């Protein structure tokens, strides 16, 4: 007798909130955009990822059979920034299997999603969660879960010890950003449910829309790099693409979802575009590369230069955080501005195994290369050196 293999993704609601918010913005403003996304593994796995190919293709077949259920659409429609015509689009939406291809390339997996952006941009989070879970199923799960539970209790103990410190002007708040690199769906749910139950004072939400709904949490997220990168290929001057992306966001959400991502071409280049108009319209900024203290100080200096009260703004940190690192940053900034901390892998995959550093990134839009010039070495992603050189020149970024 054979046992049924558990599918990784069983609900299209199980993705990060910012996939929906970017999806809606692109559907309304640039529905004709064609895009290509590519998968990378940035570190060396314990065994060749190509061994997962058959299972991965079965999971993708299943993913492309799913559609949004009535209760899922009802939940999304209840979010005040989600518009009714987007719900109508999602009601008939289904991923097209022809738009995503996975194959073995030596020991590696080559995965490309290519097609209309509003039909392929959603693949990313599901694909990463699938690869991660298939990969870790080959390890000893019982030992991993024991380690994970011990480490989760240690994190909770850290937070309880922190609660005895003298209060700062602004509260400590953190969220789960760990869906894409989690150990498994079951473990992710256990971690989030435990934190929601035991640490409600500090734990304020999750990017995982399904878990937010099921556990009564706030879904968290605004925009990712792909949103701003797409504007590099939408007909505006390259130098103006960040301003065009921010302006389109403001017009779409009109005060909601007001945290802007700063590191598509680096913090200095971002702040050069983030003038008084945008600084007043956006509630805050999100850090995702470079030294976080350096970044935070730059952000506060920028607000000071614009004579904006930093206590009315929020800095959100989301780059490779742990509870301990988040608390360090909190102590540094908490008397000067509002803060938030998006913690990913160290919540959802801290089980004693070396994690995979996998990403699925936008590489082309409308047939043109797009790129991110990260403030962290190794995070810049583009295989077109000519375009990278041009982007650096336009934004005065050294190679």
mmCIF file of C-alpha atoms in Angstrom:
data_model
loop_
_atom_site.group_PDB
_atom_site.id
_atom_site.type_symbol
_atom_site.label_atom_id
_atom_site.label_comp_id
_atom_site.label_asym_id
_atom_site.label_seq_id
_atom_site.Cartn_x
_atom_site.Cartn_y
_atom_site.Cartn_z
ATOM 1 C CA UNK A 1 0.000 0.000 0.000
ATOM 2 C CA UNK A 2 1.429 3.417 -0.938
ATOM 3 C CA UNK A 3 0.976 6.531 1.176
ATOM 4 C CA UNK A 4 -0.105 9.799 -0.364
ATOM 5 C CA UNK A 5 2.674 12.366 -0.433
ATOM 6 C CA UNK A 6 1.620 15.577 1.282
ATOM 7 C CA UNK A 7 1.438 18.521 -1.109
ATOM 8 C CA UNK A 8 3.349 21.629 -0.083
ATOM 9 C CA UNK A 9 0.902 24.283 -1.329
ATOM 10 C CA UNK A 10 -2.806 23.602 -1.018
ATOM 11 C CA UNK A 11 -4.134 27.177 -0.930
ATOM 12 C CA UNK A 12 -3.314 30.148 -3.156
ATOM 13 C CA UNK A 13 -3.787 32.321 -0.077
ATOM 14 C CA UNK A 14 -0.492 30.952 1.246
ATOM 15 C CA UNK A 15 1.785 33.613 -0.146
ATOM 16 C CA UNK A 16 3.239 36.881 1.109
ATOM 17 C CA UNK A 17 0.890 39.843 1.303
ATOM 18 C CA UNK A 18 3.124 42.007 -0.863
ATOM 19 C CA UNK A 19 2.583 39.668 -3.800
ATOM 20 C CA UNK A 20 -1.088 40.685 -3.750
ATOM 21 C CA UNK A 21 -0.397 44.395 -3.271
ATOM 22 C CA UNK A 22 2.144 44.535 -6.122
ATOM 23 C CA UNK A 23 -0.073 42.307 -8.281
ATOM 24 C CA UNK A 24 -3.019 44.672 -7.910
ATOM 25 C CA UNK A 25 -0.882 47.725 -8.704
ATOM 26 C CA UNK A 26 0.553 46.136 -11.853
ATOM 27 C CA UNK A 27 -2.839 44.845 -12.990
ATOM 28 C CA UNK A 28 -4.298 48.326 -12.749
ATOM 29 C CA UNK A 29 -1.415 50.262 -14.253
ATOM 30 C CA UNK A 30 0.714 48.025 -16.465
ATOM 31 C CA UNK A 31 -1.243 44.835 -17.229
ATOM 32 C CA UNK A 32 0.473 44.401 -20.600
ATOM 33 C CA UNK A 33 3.984 44.033 -19.126
ATOM 34 C CA UNK A 34 5.851 40.850 -20.003
ATOM 35 C CA UNK A 35 8.276 39.557 -17.376
ATOM 36 C CA UNK A 36 10.816 36.831 -16.732
ATOM 37 C CA UNK A 37 11.786 35.514 -13.295
ATOM 38 C CA UNK A 38 14.693 33.156 -12.555
ATOM 39 C CA UNK A 39 15.556 30.918 -9.599
ATOM 40 C CA UNK A 40 18.955 31.011 -7.875
ATOM 41 C CA UNK A 41 20.495 29.177 -4.965
ATOM 42 C CA UNK A 42 23.152 31.439 -3.458
ATOM 43 C CA UNK A 43 24.877 28.802 -1.318
ATOM 44 C CA UNK A 44 25.932 25.172 -1.640
ATOM 45 C CA UNK A 45 23.173 22.682 -0.724
ATOM 46 C CA UNK A 46 23.841 19.436 1.129
ATOM 47 C CA UNK A 47 22.861 17.468 -1.982
ATOM 48 C CA UNK A 48 22.147 18.473 -5.605
ATOM 49 C CA UNK A 49 18.879 20.341 -5.940
ATOM 50 C CA UNK A 50 18.448 18.687 -9.348
ATOM 51 C CA UNK A 51 17.406 15.535 -7.432
ATOM 52 C CA UNK A 52 14.164 17.355 -6.548
ATOM 53 C CA UNK A 53 13.122 17.896 -10.165
ATOM 54 C CA UNK A 54 10.461 15.199 -10.492
ATOM 55 C CA UNK A 55 8.796 16.094 -7.196
ATOM 56 C CA UNK A 56 9.033 19.791 -8.023
ATOM 57 C CA UNK A 57 7.290 19.322 -11.352
ATOM 58 C CA UNK A 58 4.471 17.396 -9.665
ATOM 59 C CA UNK A 59 4.074 20.234 -7.158
ATOM 60 C CA UNK A 60 3.991 22.794 -9.971
ATOM 61 C CA UNK A 61 1.362 20.728 -11.802
ATOM 62 C CA UNK A 62 -0.747 20.832 -8.663
ATOM 63 C CA UNK A 63 -0.135 24.551 -8.069
ATOM 64 C CA UNK A 64 -1.418 25.257 -11.571
ATOM 65 C CA UNK A 65 -4.618 23.353 -10.822
ATOM 66 C CA UNK A 66 -5.518 25.569 -7.852
ATOM 67 C CA UNK A 67 -7.877 28.507 -7.898
ATOM 68 C CA UNK A 68 -8.979 30.921 -5.186
ATOM 69 C CA UNK A 69 -11.853 29.629 -3.083
ATOM 70 C CA UNK A 70 -14.840 31.757 -2.130
ATOM 71 C CA UNK A 71 -13.788 32.064 1.512
ATOM 72 C CA UNK A 72 -10.272 33.131 0.463
ATOM 73 C CA UNK A 73 -11.622 35.827 -1.837
ATOM 74 C CA UNK A 74 -13.938 37.011 0.904
ATOM 75 C CA UNK A 75 -10.979 37.406 3.258
ATOM 76 C CA UNK A 76 -8.941 39.351 0.691
ATOM 77 C CA UNK A 77 -11.929 41.562 -0.125
ATOM 78 C CA UNK A 78 -12.094 42.473 3.553
ATOM 79 C CA UNK A 79 -8.667 44.149 3.373
ATOM 80 C CA UNK A 80 -9.509 47.799 2.756
ATOM 81 C CA UNK A 81 -6.753 48.344 0.184
ATOM 82 C CA UNK A 82 -7.832 45.434 -2.040
ATOM 83 C CA UNK A 83 -10.224 46.586 -4.761
ATOM 84 C CA UNK A 84 -13.253 44.747 -6.062
ATOM 85 C CA UNK A 85 -12.034 44.434 -9.661
ATOM 86 C CA UNK A 86 -8.855 42.728 -8.428
ATOM 87 C CA UNK A 87 -11.022 40.232 -6.539
ATOM 88 C CA UNK A 88 -12.930 39.634 -9.775
ATOM 89 C CA UNK A 89 -9.619 38.967 -11.547
ATOM 90 C CA UNK A 90 -8.507 36.541 -8.828
ATOM 91 C CA UNK A 91 -11.864 34.758 -9.014
ATOM 92 C CA UNK A 92 -11.043 33.544 -12.529
ATOM 93 C CA UNK A 93 -7.253 33.397 -12.139
ATOM 94 C CA UNK A 94 -5.293 30.175 -12.537
ATOM 95 C CA UNK A 95 -1.553 29.750 -13.045
ATOM 96 C CA UNK A 96 -0.636 28.570 -16.543
ATOM 97 C CA UNK A 97 1.760 25.613 -16.503
ATOM 98 C CA UNK A 98 3.288 26.693 -19.819
ATOM 99 C CA UNK A 99 4.597 29.847 -18.143
ATOM 100 C CA UNK A 100 6.978 28.058 -15.744
ATOM 101 C CA UNK A 101 9.688 25.570 -16.688
ATOM 102 C CA UNK A 102 11.938 23.594 -14.368
ATOM 103 C CA UNK A 103 14.845 21.420 -15.494
ATOM 104 C CA UNK A 104 18.080 19.991 -14.195
ATOM 105 C CA UNK A 105 21.248 21.791 -15.220
ATOM 106 C CA UNK A 106 24.007 19.566 -13.915
ATOM 107 C CA UNK A 107 23.526 19.437 -10.123
ATOM 108 C CA UNK A 108 21.462 22.624 -10.166
ATOM 109 C CA UNK A 109 17.820 23.457 -10.730
ATOM 110 C CA UNK A 110 17.049 25.891 -13.512
ATOM 111 C CA UNK A 111 13.600 27.396 -13.077
ATOM 112 C CA UNK A 112 12.291 30.165 -15.313
ATOM 113 C CA UNK A 113 8.851 31.789 -15.147
ATOM 114 C CA UNK A 114 8.128 33.846 -18.258
ATOM 115 C CA UNK A 115 4.927 35.414 -19.560
ATOM 116 C CA UNK A 116 2.568 38.310 -18.847
ATOM 117 C CA UNK A 117 3.721 39.727 -15.520
ATOM 118 C CA UNK A 118 0.263 39.544 -13.974
ATOM 119 C CA UNK A 119 0.293 35.812 -14.743
ATOM 120 C CA UNK A 120 3.834 34.941 -13.609
ATOM 121 C CA UNK A 121 4.714 37.327 -10.754
ATOM 122 C CA UNK A 122 2.774 35.174 -8.307
ATOM 123 C CA UNK A 123 4.901 32.057 -8.804
ATOM 124 C CA UNK A 124 7.814 33.255 -6.632
ATOM 125 C CA UNK A 125 6.760 32.565 -3.054
ATOM 126 C CA UNK A 126 4.980 29.285 -3.789
ATOM 127 C CA UNK A 127 7.998 28.036 -5.758
ATOM 128 C CA UNK A 128 10.480 28.923 -3.008
ATOM 129 C CA UNK A 129 8.323 27.322 -0.318
ATOM 130 C CA UNK A 130 8.013 24.174 -2.443
ATOM 131 C CA UNK A 131 11.757 23.842 -3.117
ATOM 132 C CA UNK A 132 12.586 24.459 0.531
ATOM 133 C CA UNK A 133 10.118 21.926 1.900
ATOM 134 C CA UNK A 134 11.028 19.231 -0.632
ATOM 135 C CA UNK A 135 14.698 19.777 0.181
ATOM 136 C CA UNK A 136 14.288 19.451 3.960
ATOM 137 C CA UNK A 137 11.984 16.426 3.787
ATOM 138 C CA UNK A 138 15.123 14.354 3.172
ATOM 139 C CA UNK A 139 16.529 15.228 6.599
ATOM 140 C CA UNK A 140 15.581 13.781 9.999
ATOM 141 C CA UNK A 141 12.395 15.678 10.808
ATOM 142 C CA UNK A 142 11.909 14.497 14.387
ATOM 143 C CA UNK A 143 15.345 15.689 15.504
ATOM 144 C CA UNK A 144 14.898 18.947 13.598
ATOM 145 C CA UNK A 145 11.568 19.684 15.240
ATOM 146 C CA UNK A 146 12.986 18.971 18.690
ATOM 147 C CA UNK A 147 15.824 21.409 18.014
ATOM 148 C CA UNK A 148 13.399 23.936 16.558
ATOM 149 C CA UNK A 149 11.121 23.814 19.604
ATOM 150 C CA UNK A 150 14.065 24.255 21.970
ATOM 151 C CA UNK A 151 15.294 27.255 20.004
ATOM 152 C CA UNK A 152 11.819 28.764 19.802
ATOM 153 C CA UNK A 153 11.510 28.532 23.585
ATOM 154 C CA UNK A 154 14.905 30.223 23.891
ATOM 155 C CA UNK A 155 13.686 33.090 21.686
ATOM 156 C CA UNK A 156 10.588 33.479 23.829
ATOM 157 C CA UNK A 157 12.812 33.521 26.913
ATOM 158 C CA UNK A 158 14.909 36.274 25.300
ATOM 159 C CA UNK A 159 11.784 38.344 24.776
ATOM 160 C CA UNK A 160 10.586 37.752 28.338
ATOM 161 C CA UNK A 161 13.957 38.884 29.676
ATOM 162 C CA UNK A 162 13.787 41.942 27.421
ATOM 163 C CA UNK A 163 10.347 42.816 28.834
ATOM 164 C CA UNK A 164 12.041 43.725 32.127
ATOM 165 C CA UNK A 165 14.139 46.450 30.508
ATOM 166 C CA UNK A 166 13.192 50.100 30.995
ATOM 167 C CA UNK A 167 10.602 51.150 28.401
ATOM 168 C CA UNK A 168 11.663 53.237 25.421
ATOM 169 C CA UNK A 169 9.627 55.884 23.659
ATOM 170 C CA UNK A 170 8.405 53.494 20.955
ATOM 171 C CA UNK A 171 7.423 49.821 21.425
ATOM 172 C CA UNK A 172 9.247 46.755 20.145
ATOM 173 C CA UNK A 173 7.201 45.015 17.431
ATOM 174 C CA UNK A 174 8.214 42.166 15.157
ATOM 175 C CA UNK A 175 6.571 40.126 12.405
ATOM 176 C CA UNK A 176 7.132 36.848 10.597
ATOM 177 C CA UNK A 177 8.616 37.115 7.095
ATOM 178 C CA UNK A 178 9.670 33.453 6.873
ATOM 179 C CA UNK A 179 7.358 31.790 4.357
ATOM 180 C CA UNK A 180 9.791 31.566 1.435
ATOM 181 C CA UNK A 181 12.554 29.767 3.347
ATOM 182 C CA UNK A 182 10.638 27.813 5.962
ATOM 183 C CA UNK A 183 11.473 24.287 7.060
ATOM 184 C CA UNK A 184 7.925 23.115 6.389
ATOM 185 C CA UNK A 185 4.384 24.412 6.306
ATOM 186 C CA UNK A 186 3.437 22.565 9.492
ATOM 187 C CA UNK A 187 6.453 23.913 11.372
ATOM 188 C CA UNK A 188 5.794 27.447 10.130
ATOM 189 C CA UNK A 189 2.237 27.278 11.436
ATOM 190 C CA UNK A 190 3.410 25.928 14.799
ATOM 191 C CA UNK A 191 5.980 28.716 15.212
ATOM 192 C CA UNK A 192 3.536 31.490 14.349
ATOM 193 C CA UNK A 193 0.744 30.067 16.505
ATOM 194 C CA UNK A 194 3.159 29.756 19.449
ATOM 195 C CA UNK A 195 4.412 33.321 19.101
ATOM 196 C CA UNK A 196 0.887 34.676 18.698
ATOM 197 C CA UNK A 197 -0.216 32.836 21.841
ATOM 198 C CA UNK A 198 2.791 33.520 24.052
ATOM 199 C CA UNK A 199 4.171 36.859 22.812
ATOM 200 C CA UNK A 200 1.172 38.999 21.716
ATOM 201 C CA UNK A 201 2.782 42.082 23.251
ATOM 202 C CA UNK A 202 5.610 41.969 20.691
ATOM 203 C CA UNK A 203 4.524 39.668 17.863
ATOM 204 C CA UNK A 204 2.266 41.690 15.595
ATOM 205 C CA UNK A 205 1.676 39.746 12.388
ATOM 206 C CA UNK A 206 2.910 37.657 9.487
ATOM 207 C CA UNK A 207 3.477 38.112 5.767
ATOM 208 C CA UNK A 208 1.791 34.712 5.208
ATOM 209 C CA UNK A 209 -1.760 35.658 4.269
ATOM 210 C CA UNK A 210 -3.192 32.192 4.949
ATOM 211 C CA UNK A 211 -1.718 32.046 8.452
ATOM 212 C CA UNK A 212 -2.821 35.617 9.130
ATOM 213 C CA UNK A 213 -6.375 34.637 8.276
ATOM 214 C CA UNK A 214 -6.351 31.324 10.122
ATOM 215 C CA UNK A 215 -4.691 32.651 13.285
ATOM 216 C CA UNK A 216 -6.392 36.033 13.445
ATOM 217 C CA UNK A 217 -3.197 38.019 12.825
ATOM 218 C CA UNK A 218 -2.475 41.149 10.812
ATOM 219 C CA UNK A 219 -1.119 40.374 7.306
ATOM 220 C CA UNK A 220 2.069 42.413 6.809
ATOM 221 C CA UNK A 221 3.715 43.678 3.623
ATOM 222 C CA UNK A 222 3.853 46.467 1.050
ATOM 223 C CA UNK A 223 6.301 46.203 -1.877
ATOM 224 C CA UNK A 224 9.343 44.186 -2.968
ATOM 225 C CA UNK A 225 12.253 44.838 -5.319
ATOM 226 C CA UNK A 226 10.428 43.487 -8.365
ATOM 227 C CA UNK A 227 7.903 46.318 -8.219
ATOM 228 C CA UNK A 228 10.487 49.093 -8.471
ATOM 229 C CA UNK A 229 12.685 47.101 -10.863
ATOM 230 C CA UNK A 230 9.812 46.691 -13.315
ATOM 231 C CA UNK A 231 9.715 50.462 -13.757
ATOM 232 C CA UNK A 232 13.249 50.297 -15.197
ATOM 233 C CA UNK A 233 11.568 48.904 -18.322
ATOM 234 C CA UNK A 234 8.287 50.825 -18.501
ATOM 235 C CA UNK A 235 9.294 53.692 -20.752
ATOM 236 C CA UNK A 236 10.293 56.299 -18.173
ATOM 237 C CA UNK A 237 13.877 57.568 -18.046
ATOM 238 C CA UNK A 238 15.975 55.077 -16.103
ATOM 239 C CA UNK A 239 17.005 57.861 -13.749
ATOM 240 C CA UNK A 240 13.321 58.470 -12.954
ATOM 241 C CA UNK A 241 12.155 54.894 -12.467
ATOM 242 C CA UNK A 242 12.095 55.025 -8.651
ATOM 243 C CA UNK A 243 10.043 58.223 -8.619
ATOM 244 C CA UNK A 244 7.651 56.756 -11.197
ATOM 245 C CA UNK A 245 7.220 53.584 -9.106
ATOM 246 C CA UNK A 246 6.620 55.516 -5.881
ATOM 247 C CA UNK A 247 4.172 57.866 -7.576
ATOM 248 C CA UNK A 248 2.211 54.939 -9.046
ATOM 249 C CA UNK A 249 2.092 53.333 -5.590
ATOM 250 C CA UNK A 250 0.762 56.520 -3.997
ATOM 251 C CA UNK A 251 -1.918 56.796 -6.664
ATOM 252 C CA UNK A 252 -2.914 53.139 -6.221
ATOM 253 C CA UNK A 253 -3.091 53.027 -2.422
ATOM 254 C CA UNK A 254 -3.703 56.657 -1.460
ATOM 255 C CA UNK A 255 -2.272 56.462 2.046
ATOM 256 C CA UNK A 256 -2.395 52.729 2.717
ATOM 257 C CA UNK A 257 0.670 50.466 2.593
ATOM 258 C CA UNK A 258 3.031 53.362 3.147
ATOM 259 C CA UNK A 259 6.412 51.709 3.729
ATOM 260 C CA UNK A 260 8.843 52.171 0.830
ATOM 261 C CA UNK A 261 11.688 49.789 -0.001
ATOM 262 C CA UNK A 262 14.998 51.627 -0.332
ATOM 263 C CA UNK A 263 17.688 49.343 -1.762
ATOM 264 C CA UNK A 264 16.840 48.709 -5.422
ATOM 265 C CA UNK A 265 19.696 51.007 -6.464
ATOM 266 C CA UNK A 266 21.087 51.696 -2.996
ATOM 267 C CA UNK A 267 20.116 53.922 -0.103
ATOM 268 C CA UNK A 268 21.922 57.059 -1.305
ATOM 269 C CA UNK A 269 20.273 56.897 -4.743
ATOM 270 C CA UNK A 270 16.917 56.246 -3.107
ATOM 271 C CA UNK A 271 17.150 59.227 -0.779
ATOM 272 C CA UNK A 272 18.085 61.459 -3.713
ATOM 273 C CA UNK A 273 14.622 60.658 -5.128
ATOM 274 C CA UNK A 274 12.762 60.560 -1.797
ATOM 275 C CA UNK A 275 11.996 64.268 -1.580
ATOM 276 C CA UNK A 276 9.663 66.132 0.761
ATOM 277 C CA UNK A 277 6.630 65.077 -1.295
ATOM 278 C CA UNK A 278 7.319 61.349 -0.942
ATOM 279 C CA UNK A 279 8.669 61.656 2.602
ATOM 280 C CA UNK A 280 5.351 63.148 3.705
ATOM 281 C CA UNK A 281 3.221 60.667 1.755
ATOM 282 C CA UNK A 282 4.994 57.486 2.882
ATOM 283 C CA UNK A 283 4.790 56.324 6.501
ATOM 284 C CA UNK A 284 8.313 54.955 6.553
ATOM 285 C CA UNK A 285 11.111 52.976 4.949
ATOM 286 C CA UNK A 286 12.199 49.310 4.814
ATOM 287 C CA UNK A 287 15.795 48.148 5.092
ATOM 288 C CA UNK A 288 16.859 45.001 3.229
ATOM 289 C CA UNK A 289 20.608 45.295 2.588
ATOM 290 C CA UNK A 290 23.711 47.040 3.881
ATOM 291 C CA UNK A 291 24.620 47.840 7.455
ATOM 292 C CA UNK A 292 21.316 48.492 9.280
ATOM 293 C CA UNK A 293 22.689 51.087 11.712
ATOM 294 C CA UNK A 294 24.298 53.039 8.844
ATOM 295 C CA UNK A 295 21.017 52.801 6.936
ATOM 296 C CA UNK A 296 18.884 53.915 9.885
ATOM 297 C CA UNK A 297 21.114 56.866 10.646
ATOM 298 C CA UNK A 298 20.939 57.947 7.008
ATOM 299 C CA UNK A 299 17.147 57.706 7.061
ATOM 300 C CA UNK A 300 16.847 59.779 10.239
ATOM 301 C CA UNK A 301 19.306 62.378 8.916
ATOM 302 C CA UNK A 302 17.219 62.623 5.742
ATOM 303 C CA UNK A 303 14.020 63.210 7.714
ATOM 304 C CA UNK A 304 15.837 65.819 9.804
ATOM 305 C CA UNK A 305 17.054 67.596 6.674
ATOM 306 C CA UNK A 306 13.460 67.726 5.422
ATOM 307 C CA UNK A 307 12.317 68.960 8.879
ATOM 308 C CA UNK A 308 10.012 65.960 9.322
ATOM 309 C CA UNK A 309 9.411 64.693 12.854
ATOM 310 C CA UNK A 310 10.962 61.180 12.884
ATOM 311 C CA UNK A 311 8.538 60.098 15.618
ATOM 312 C CA UNK A 312 5.780 60.224 12.994
ATOM 313 C CA UNK A 313 7.690 57.787 10.739
ATOM 314 C CA UNK A 314 8.667 54.110 10.946
ATOM 315 C CA UNK A 315 11.838 52.257 10.048
ATOM 316 C CA UNK A 316 11.291 48.571 9.222
ATOM 317 C CA UNK A 317 14.274 46.218 9.283
ATOM 318 C CA UNK A 318 14.072 42.931 7.360
ATOM 319 C CA UNK A 319 17.571 41.765 6.390
ATOM 320 C CA UNK A 320 18.759 38.465 7.921
ATOM 321 C CA UNK A 321 17.415 39.342 11.347
ATOM 322 C CA UNK A 322 17.377 37.298 14.521
ATOM 323 C CA UNK A 323 15.534 38.192 17.716
ATOM 324 C CA UNK A 324 18.843 39.197 19.292
ATOM 325 C CA UNK A 325 19.832 41.450 16.377
ATOM 326 C CA UNK A 326 16.366 43.008 16.260
ATOM 327 C CA UNK A 327 16.610 43.865 19.956
ATOM 328 C CA UNK A 328 20.037 45.450 19.404
ATOM 329 C CA UNK A 329 18.650 47.650 16.642
ATOM 330 C CA UNK A 330 15.625 48.459 18.754
ATOM 331 C CA UNK A 331 17.801 49.682 21.606
ATOM 332 C CA UNK A 332 19.760 51.863 19.192
ATOM 333 C CA UNK A 333 16.767 53.585 17.542
ATOM 334 C CA UNK A 334 13.702 53.159 19.789
ATOM 335 C CA UNK A 335 13.819 56.575 21.438
ATOM 336 C CA UNK A 336 14.092 58.333 18.070
ATOM 337 C CA UNK A 337 11.512 56.807 15.718
ATOM 338 C CA UNK A 338 8.883 54.093 15.341
ATOM 339 C CA UNK A 339 10.267 50.671 14.445
ATOM 340 C CA UNK A 340 9.283 47.283 13.061
ATOM 341 C CA UNK A 341 11.255 44.092 12.512
ATOM 342 C CA UNK A 342 10.478 41.485 9.862
ATOM 343 C CA UNK A 343 12.195 38.238 10.841
ATOM 344 C CA UNK A 344 12.341 35.400 8.339
ATOM 345 C CA UNK A 345 14.533 32.314 8.282
ATOM 346 C CA UNK A 346 15.564 32.473 11.935
ATOM 347 C CA UNK A 347 11.908 32.063 12.903
ATOM 348 C CA UNK A 348 10.669 29.630 10.258
ATOM 349 C CA UNK A 349 13.782 27.493 9.702
ATOM 350 C CA UNK A 350 15.961 27.514 12.825
ATOM 351 C CA UNK A 351 15.987 23.746 13.330
ATOM 352 C CA UNK A 352 19.678 22.857 13.257
ATOM 353 C CA UNK A 353 20.063 22.331 9.516
ATOM 354 C CA UNK A 354 22.026 24.632 7.245
ATOM 355 C CA UNK A 355 19.454 26.677 5.358
ATOM 356 C CA UNK A 356 19.165 27.220 1.628
ATOM 357 C CA UNK A 357 19.686 30.763 0.347
ATOM 358 C CA UNK A 358 17.233 30.551 -2.529
ATOM 359 C CA UNK A 359 15.604 33.390 -4.438
ATOM 360 C CA UNK A 360 13.330 33.863 -7.443
ATOM 361 C CA UNK A 361 14.065 37.263 -8.951
ATOM 362 C CA UNK A 362 12.783 39.402 -11.783
ATOM 363 C CA UNK A 363 15.470 39.465 -14.496
ATOM 364 C CA UNK A 364 13.696 40.990 -17.522
ATOM 365 C CA UNK A 365 10.649 43.136 -18.178
ATOM 366 C CA UNK A 366 9.337 43.847 -21.679
ATOM 367 C CA UNK A 367 12.425 42.160 -23.115
ATOM 368 C CA UNK A 368 14.843 44.445 -21.268
ATOM 369 C CA UNK A 369 17.151 43.482 -18.391
ATOM 370 C CA UNK A 370 16.354 44.892 -14.959
ATOM 371 C CA UNK A 371 18.618 44.870 -11.930
ATOM 372 C CA UNK A 372 19.068 45.580 -8.259
ATOM 373 C CA UNK A 373 22.201 47.387 -7.067
ATOM 374 C CA UNK A 374 22.184 46.174 -3.502
ATOM 375 C CA UNK A 375 23.961 47.792 -0.559
ATOM 376 C CA UNK A 376 25.167 44.278 0.371
ATOM 377 C CA UNK A 377 27.866 42.490 -1.683
ATOM 378 C CA UNK A 378 26.431 39.374 -3.338
ATOM 379 C CA UNK A 379 22.834 40.594 -3.492
ATOM 380 C CA UNK A 380 23.162 42.397 -6.814
ATOM 381 C CA UNK A 381 21.363 40.248 -9.387
ATOM 382 C CA UNK A 382 21.732 40.724 -13.137
ATOM 383 C CA UNK A 383 23.668 38.753 -15.766
ATOM 384 C CA UNK A 384 23.739 41.651 -18.244
ATOM 385 C CA UNK A 385 26.972 43.488 -17.462
ATOM 386 C CA UNK A 386 26.236 46.229 -20.006
ATOM 387 C CA UNK A 387 22.957 47.138 -18.315
ATOM 388 C CA UNK A 388 24.550 46.937 -14.858
ATOM 389 C CA UNK A 389 27.280 49.327 -15.942
ATOM 390 C CA UNK A 390 24.689 51.708 -17.366
ATOM 391 C CA UNK A 391 22.580 51.546 -14.191
ATOM 392 C CA UNK A 392 25.655 52.269 -12.063
ATOM 393 C CA UNK A 393 26.577 55.196 -14.271
ATOM 394 C CA UNK A 394 23.082 56.699 -14.190
ATOM 395 C CA UNK A 395 22.912 56.509 -10.394
ATOM 396 C CA UNK A 396 26.622 57.275 -9.794
ATOM 397 C CA UNK A 397 27.236 53.912 -8.152
ATOM 398 C CA UNK A 398 30.833 52.570 -8.303
ATOM 399 C CA UNK A 399 31.331 49.039 -9.577
#
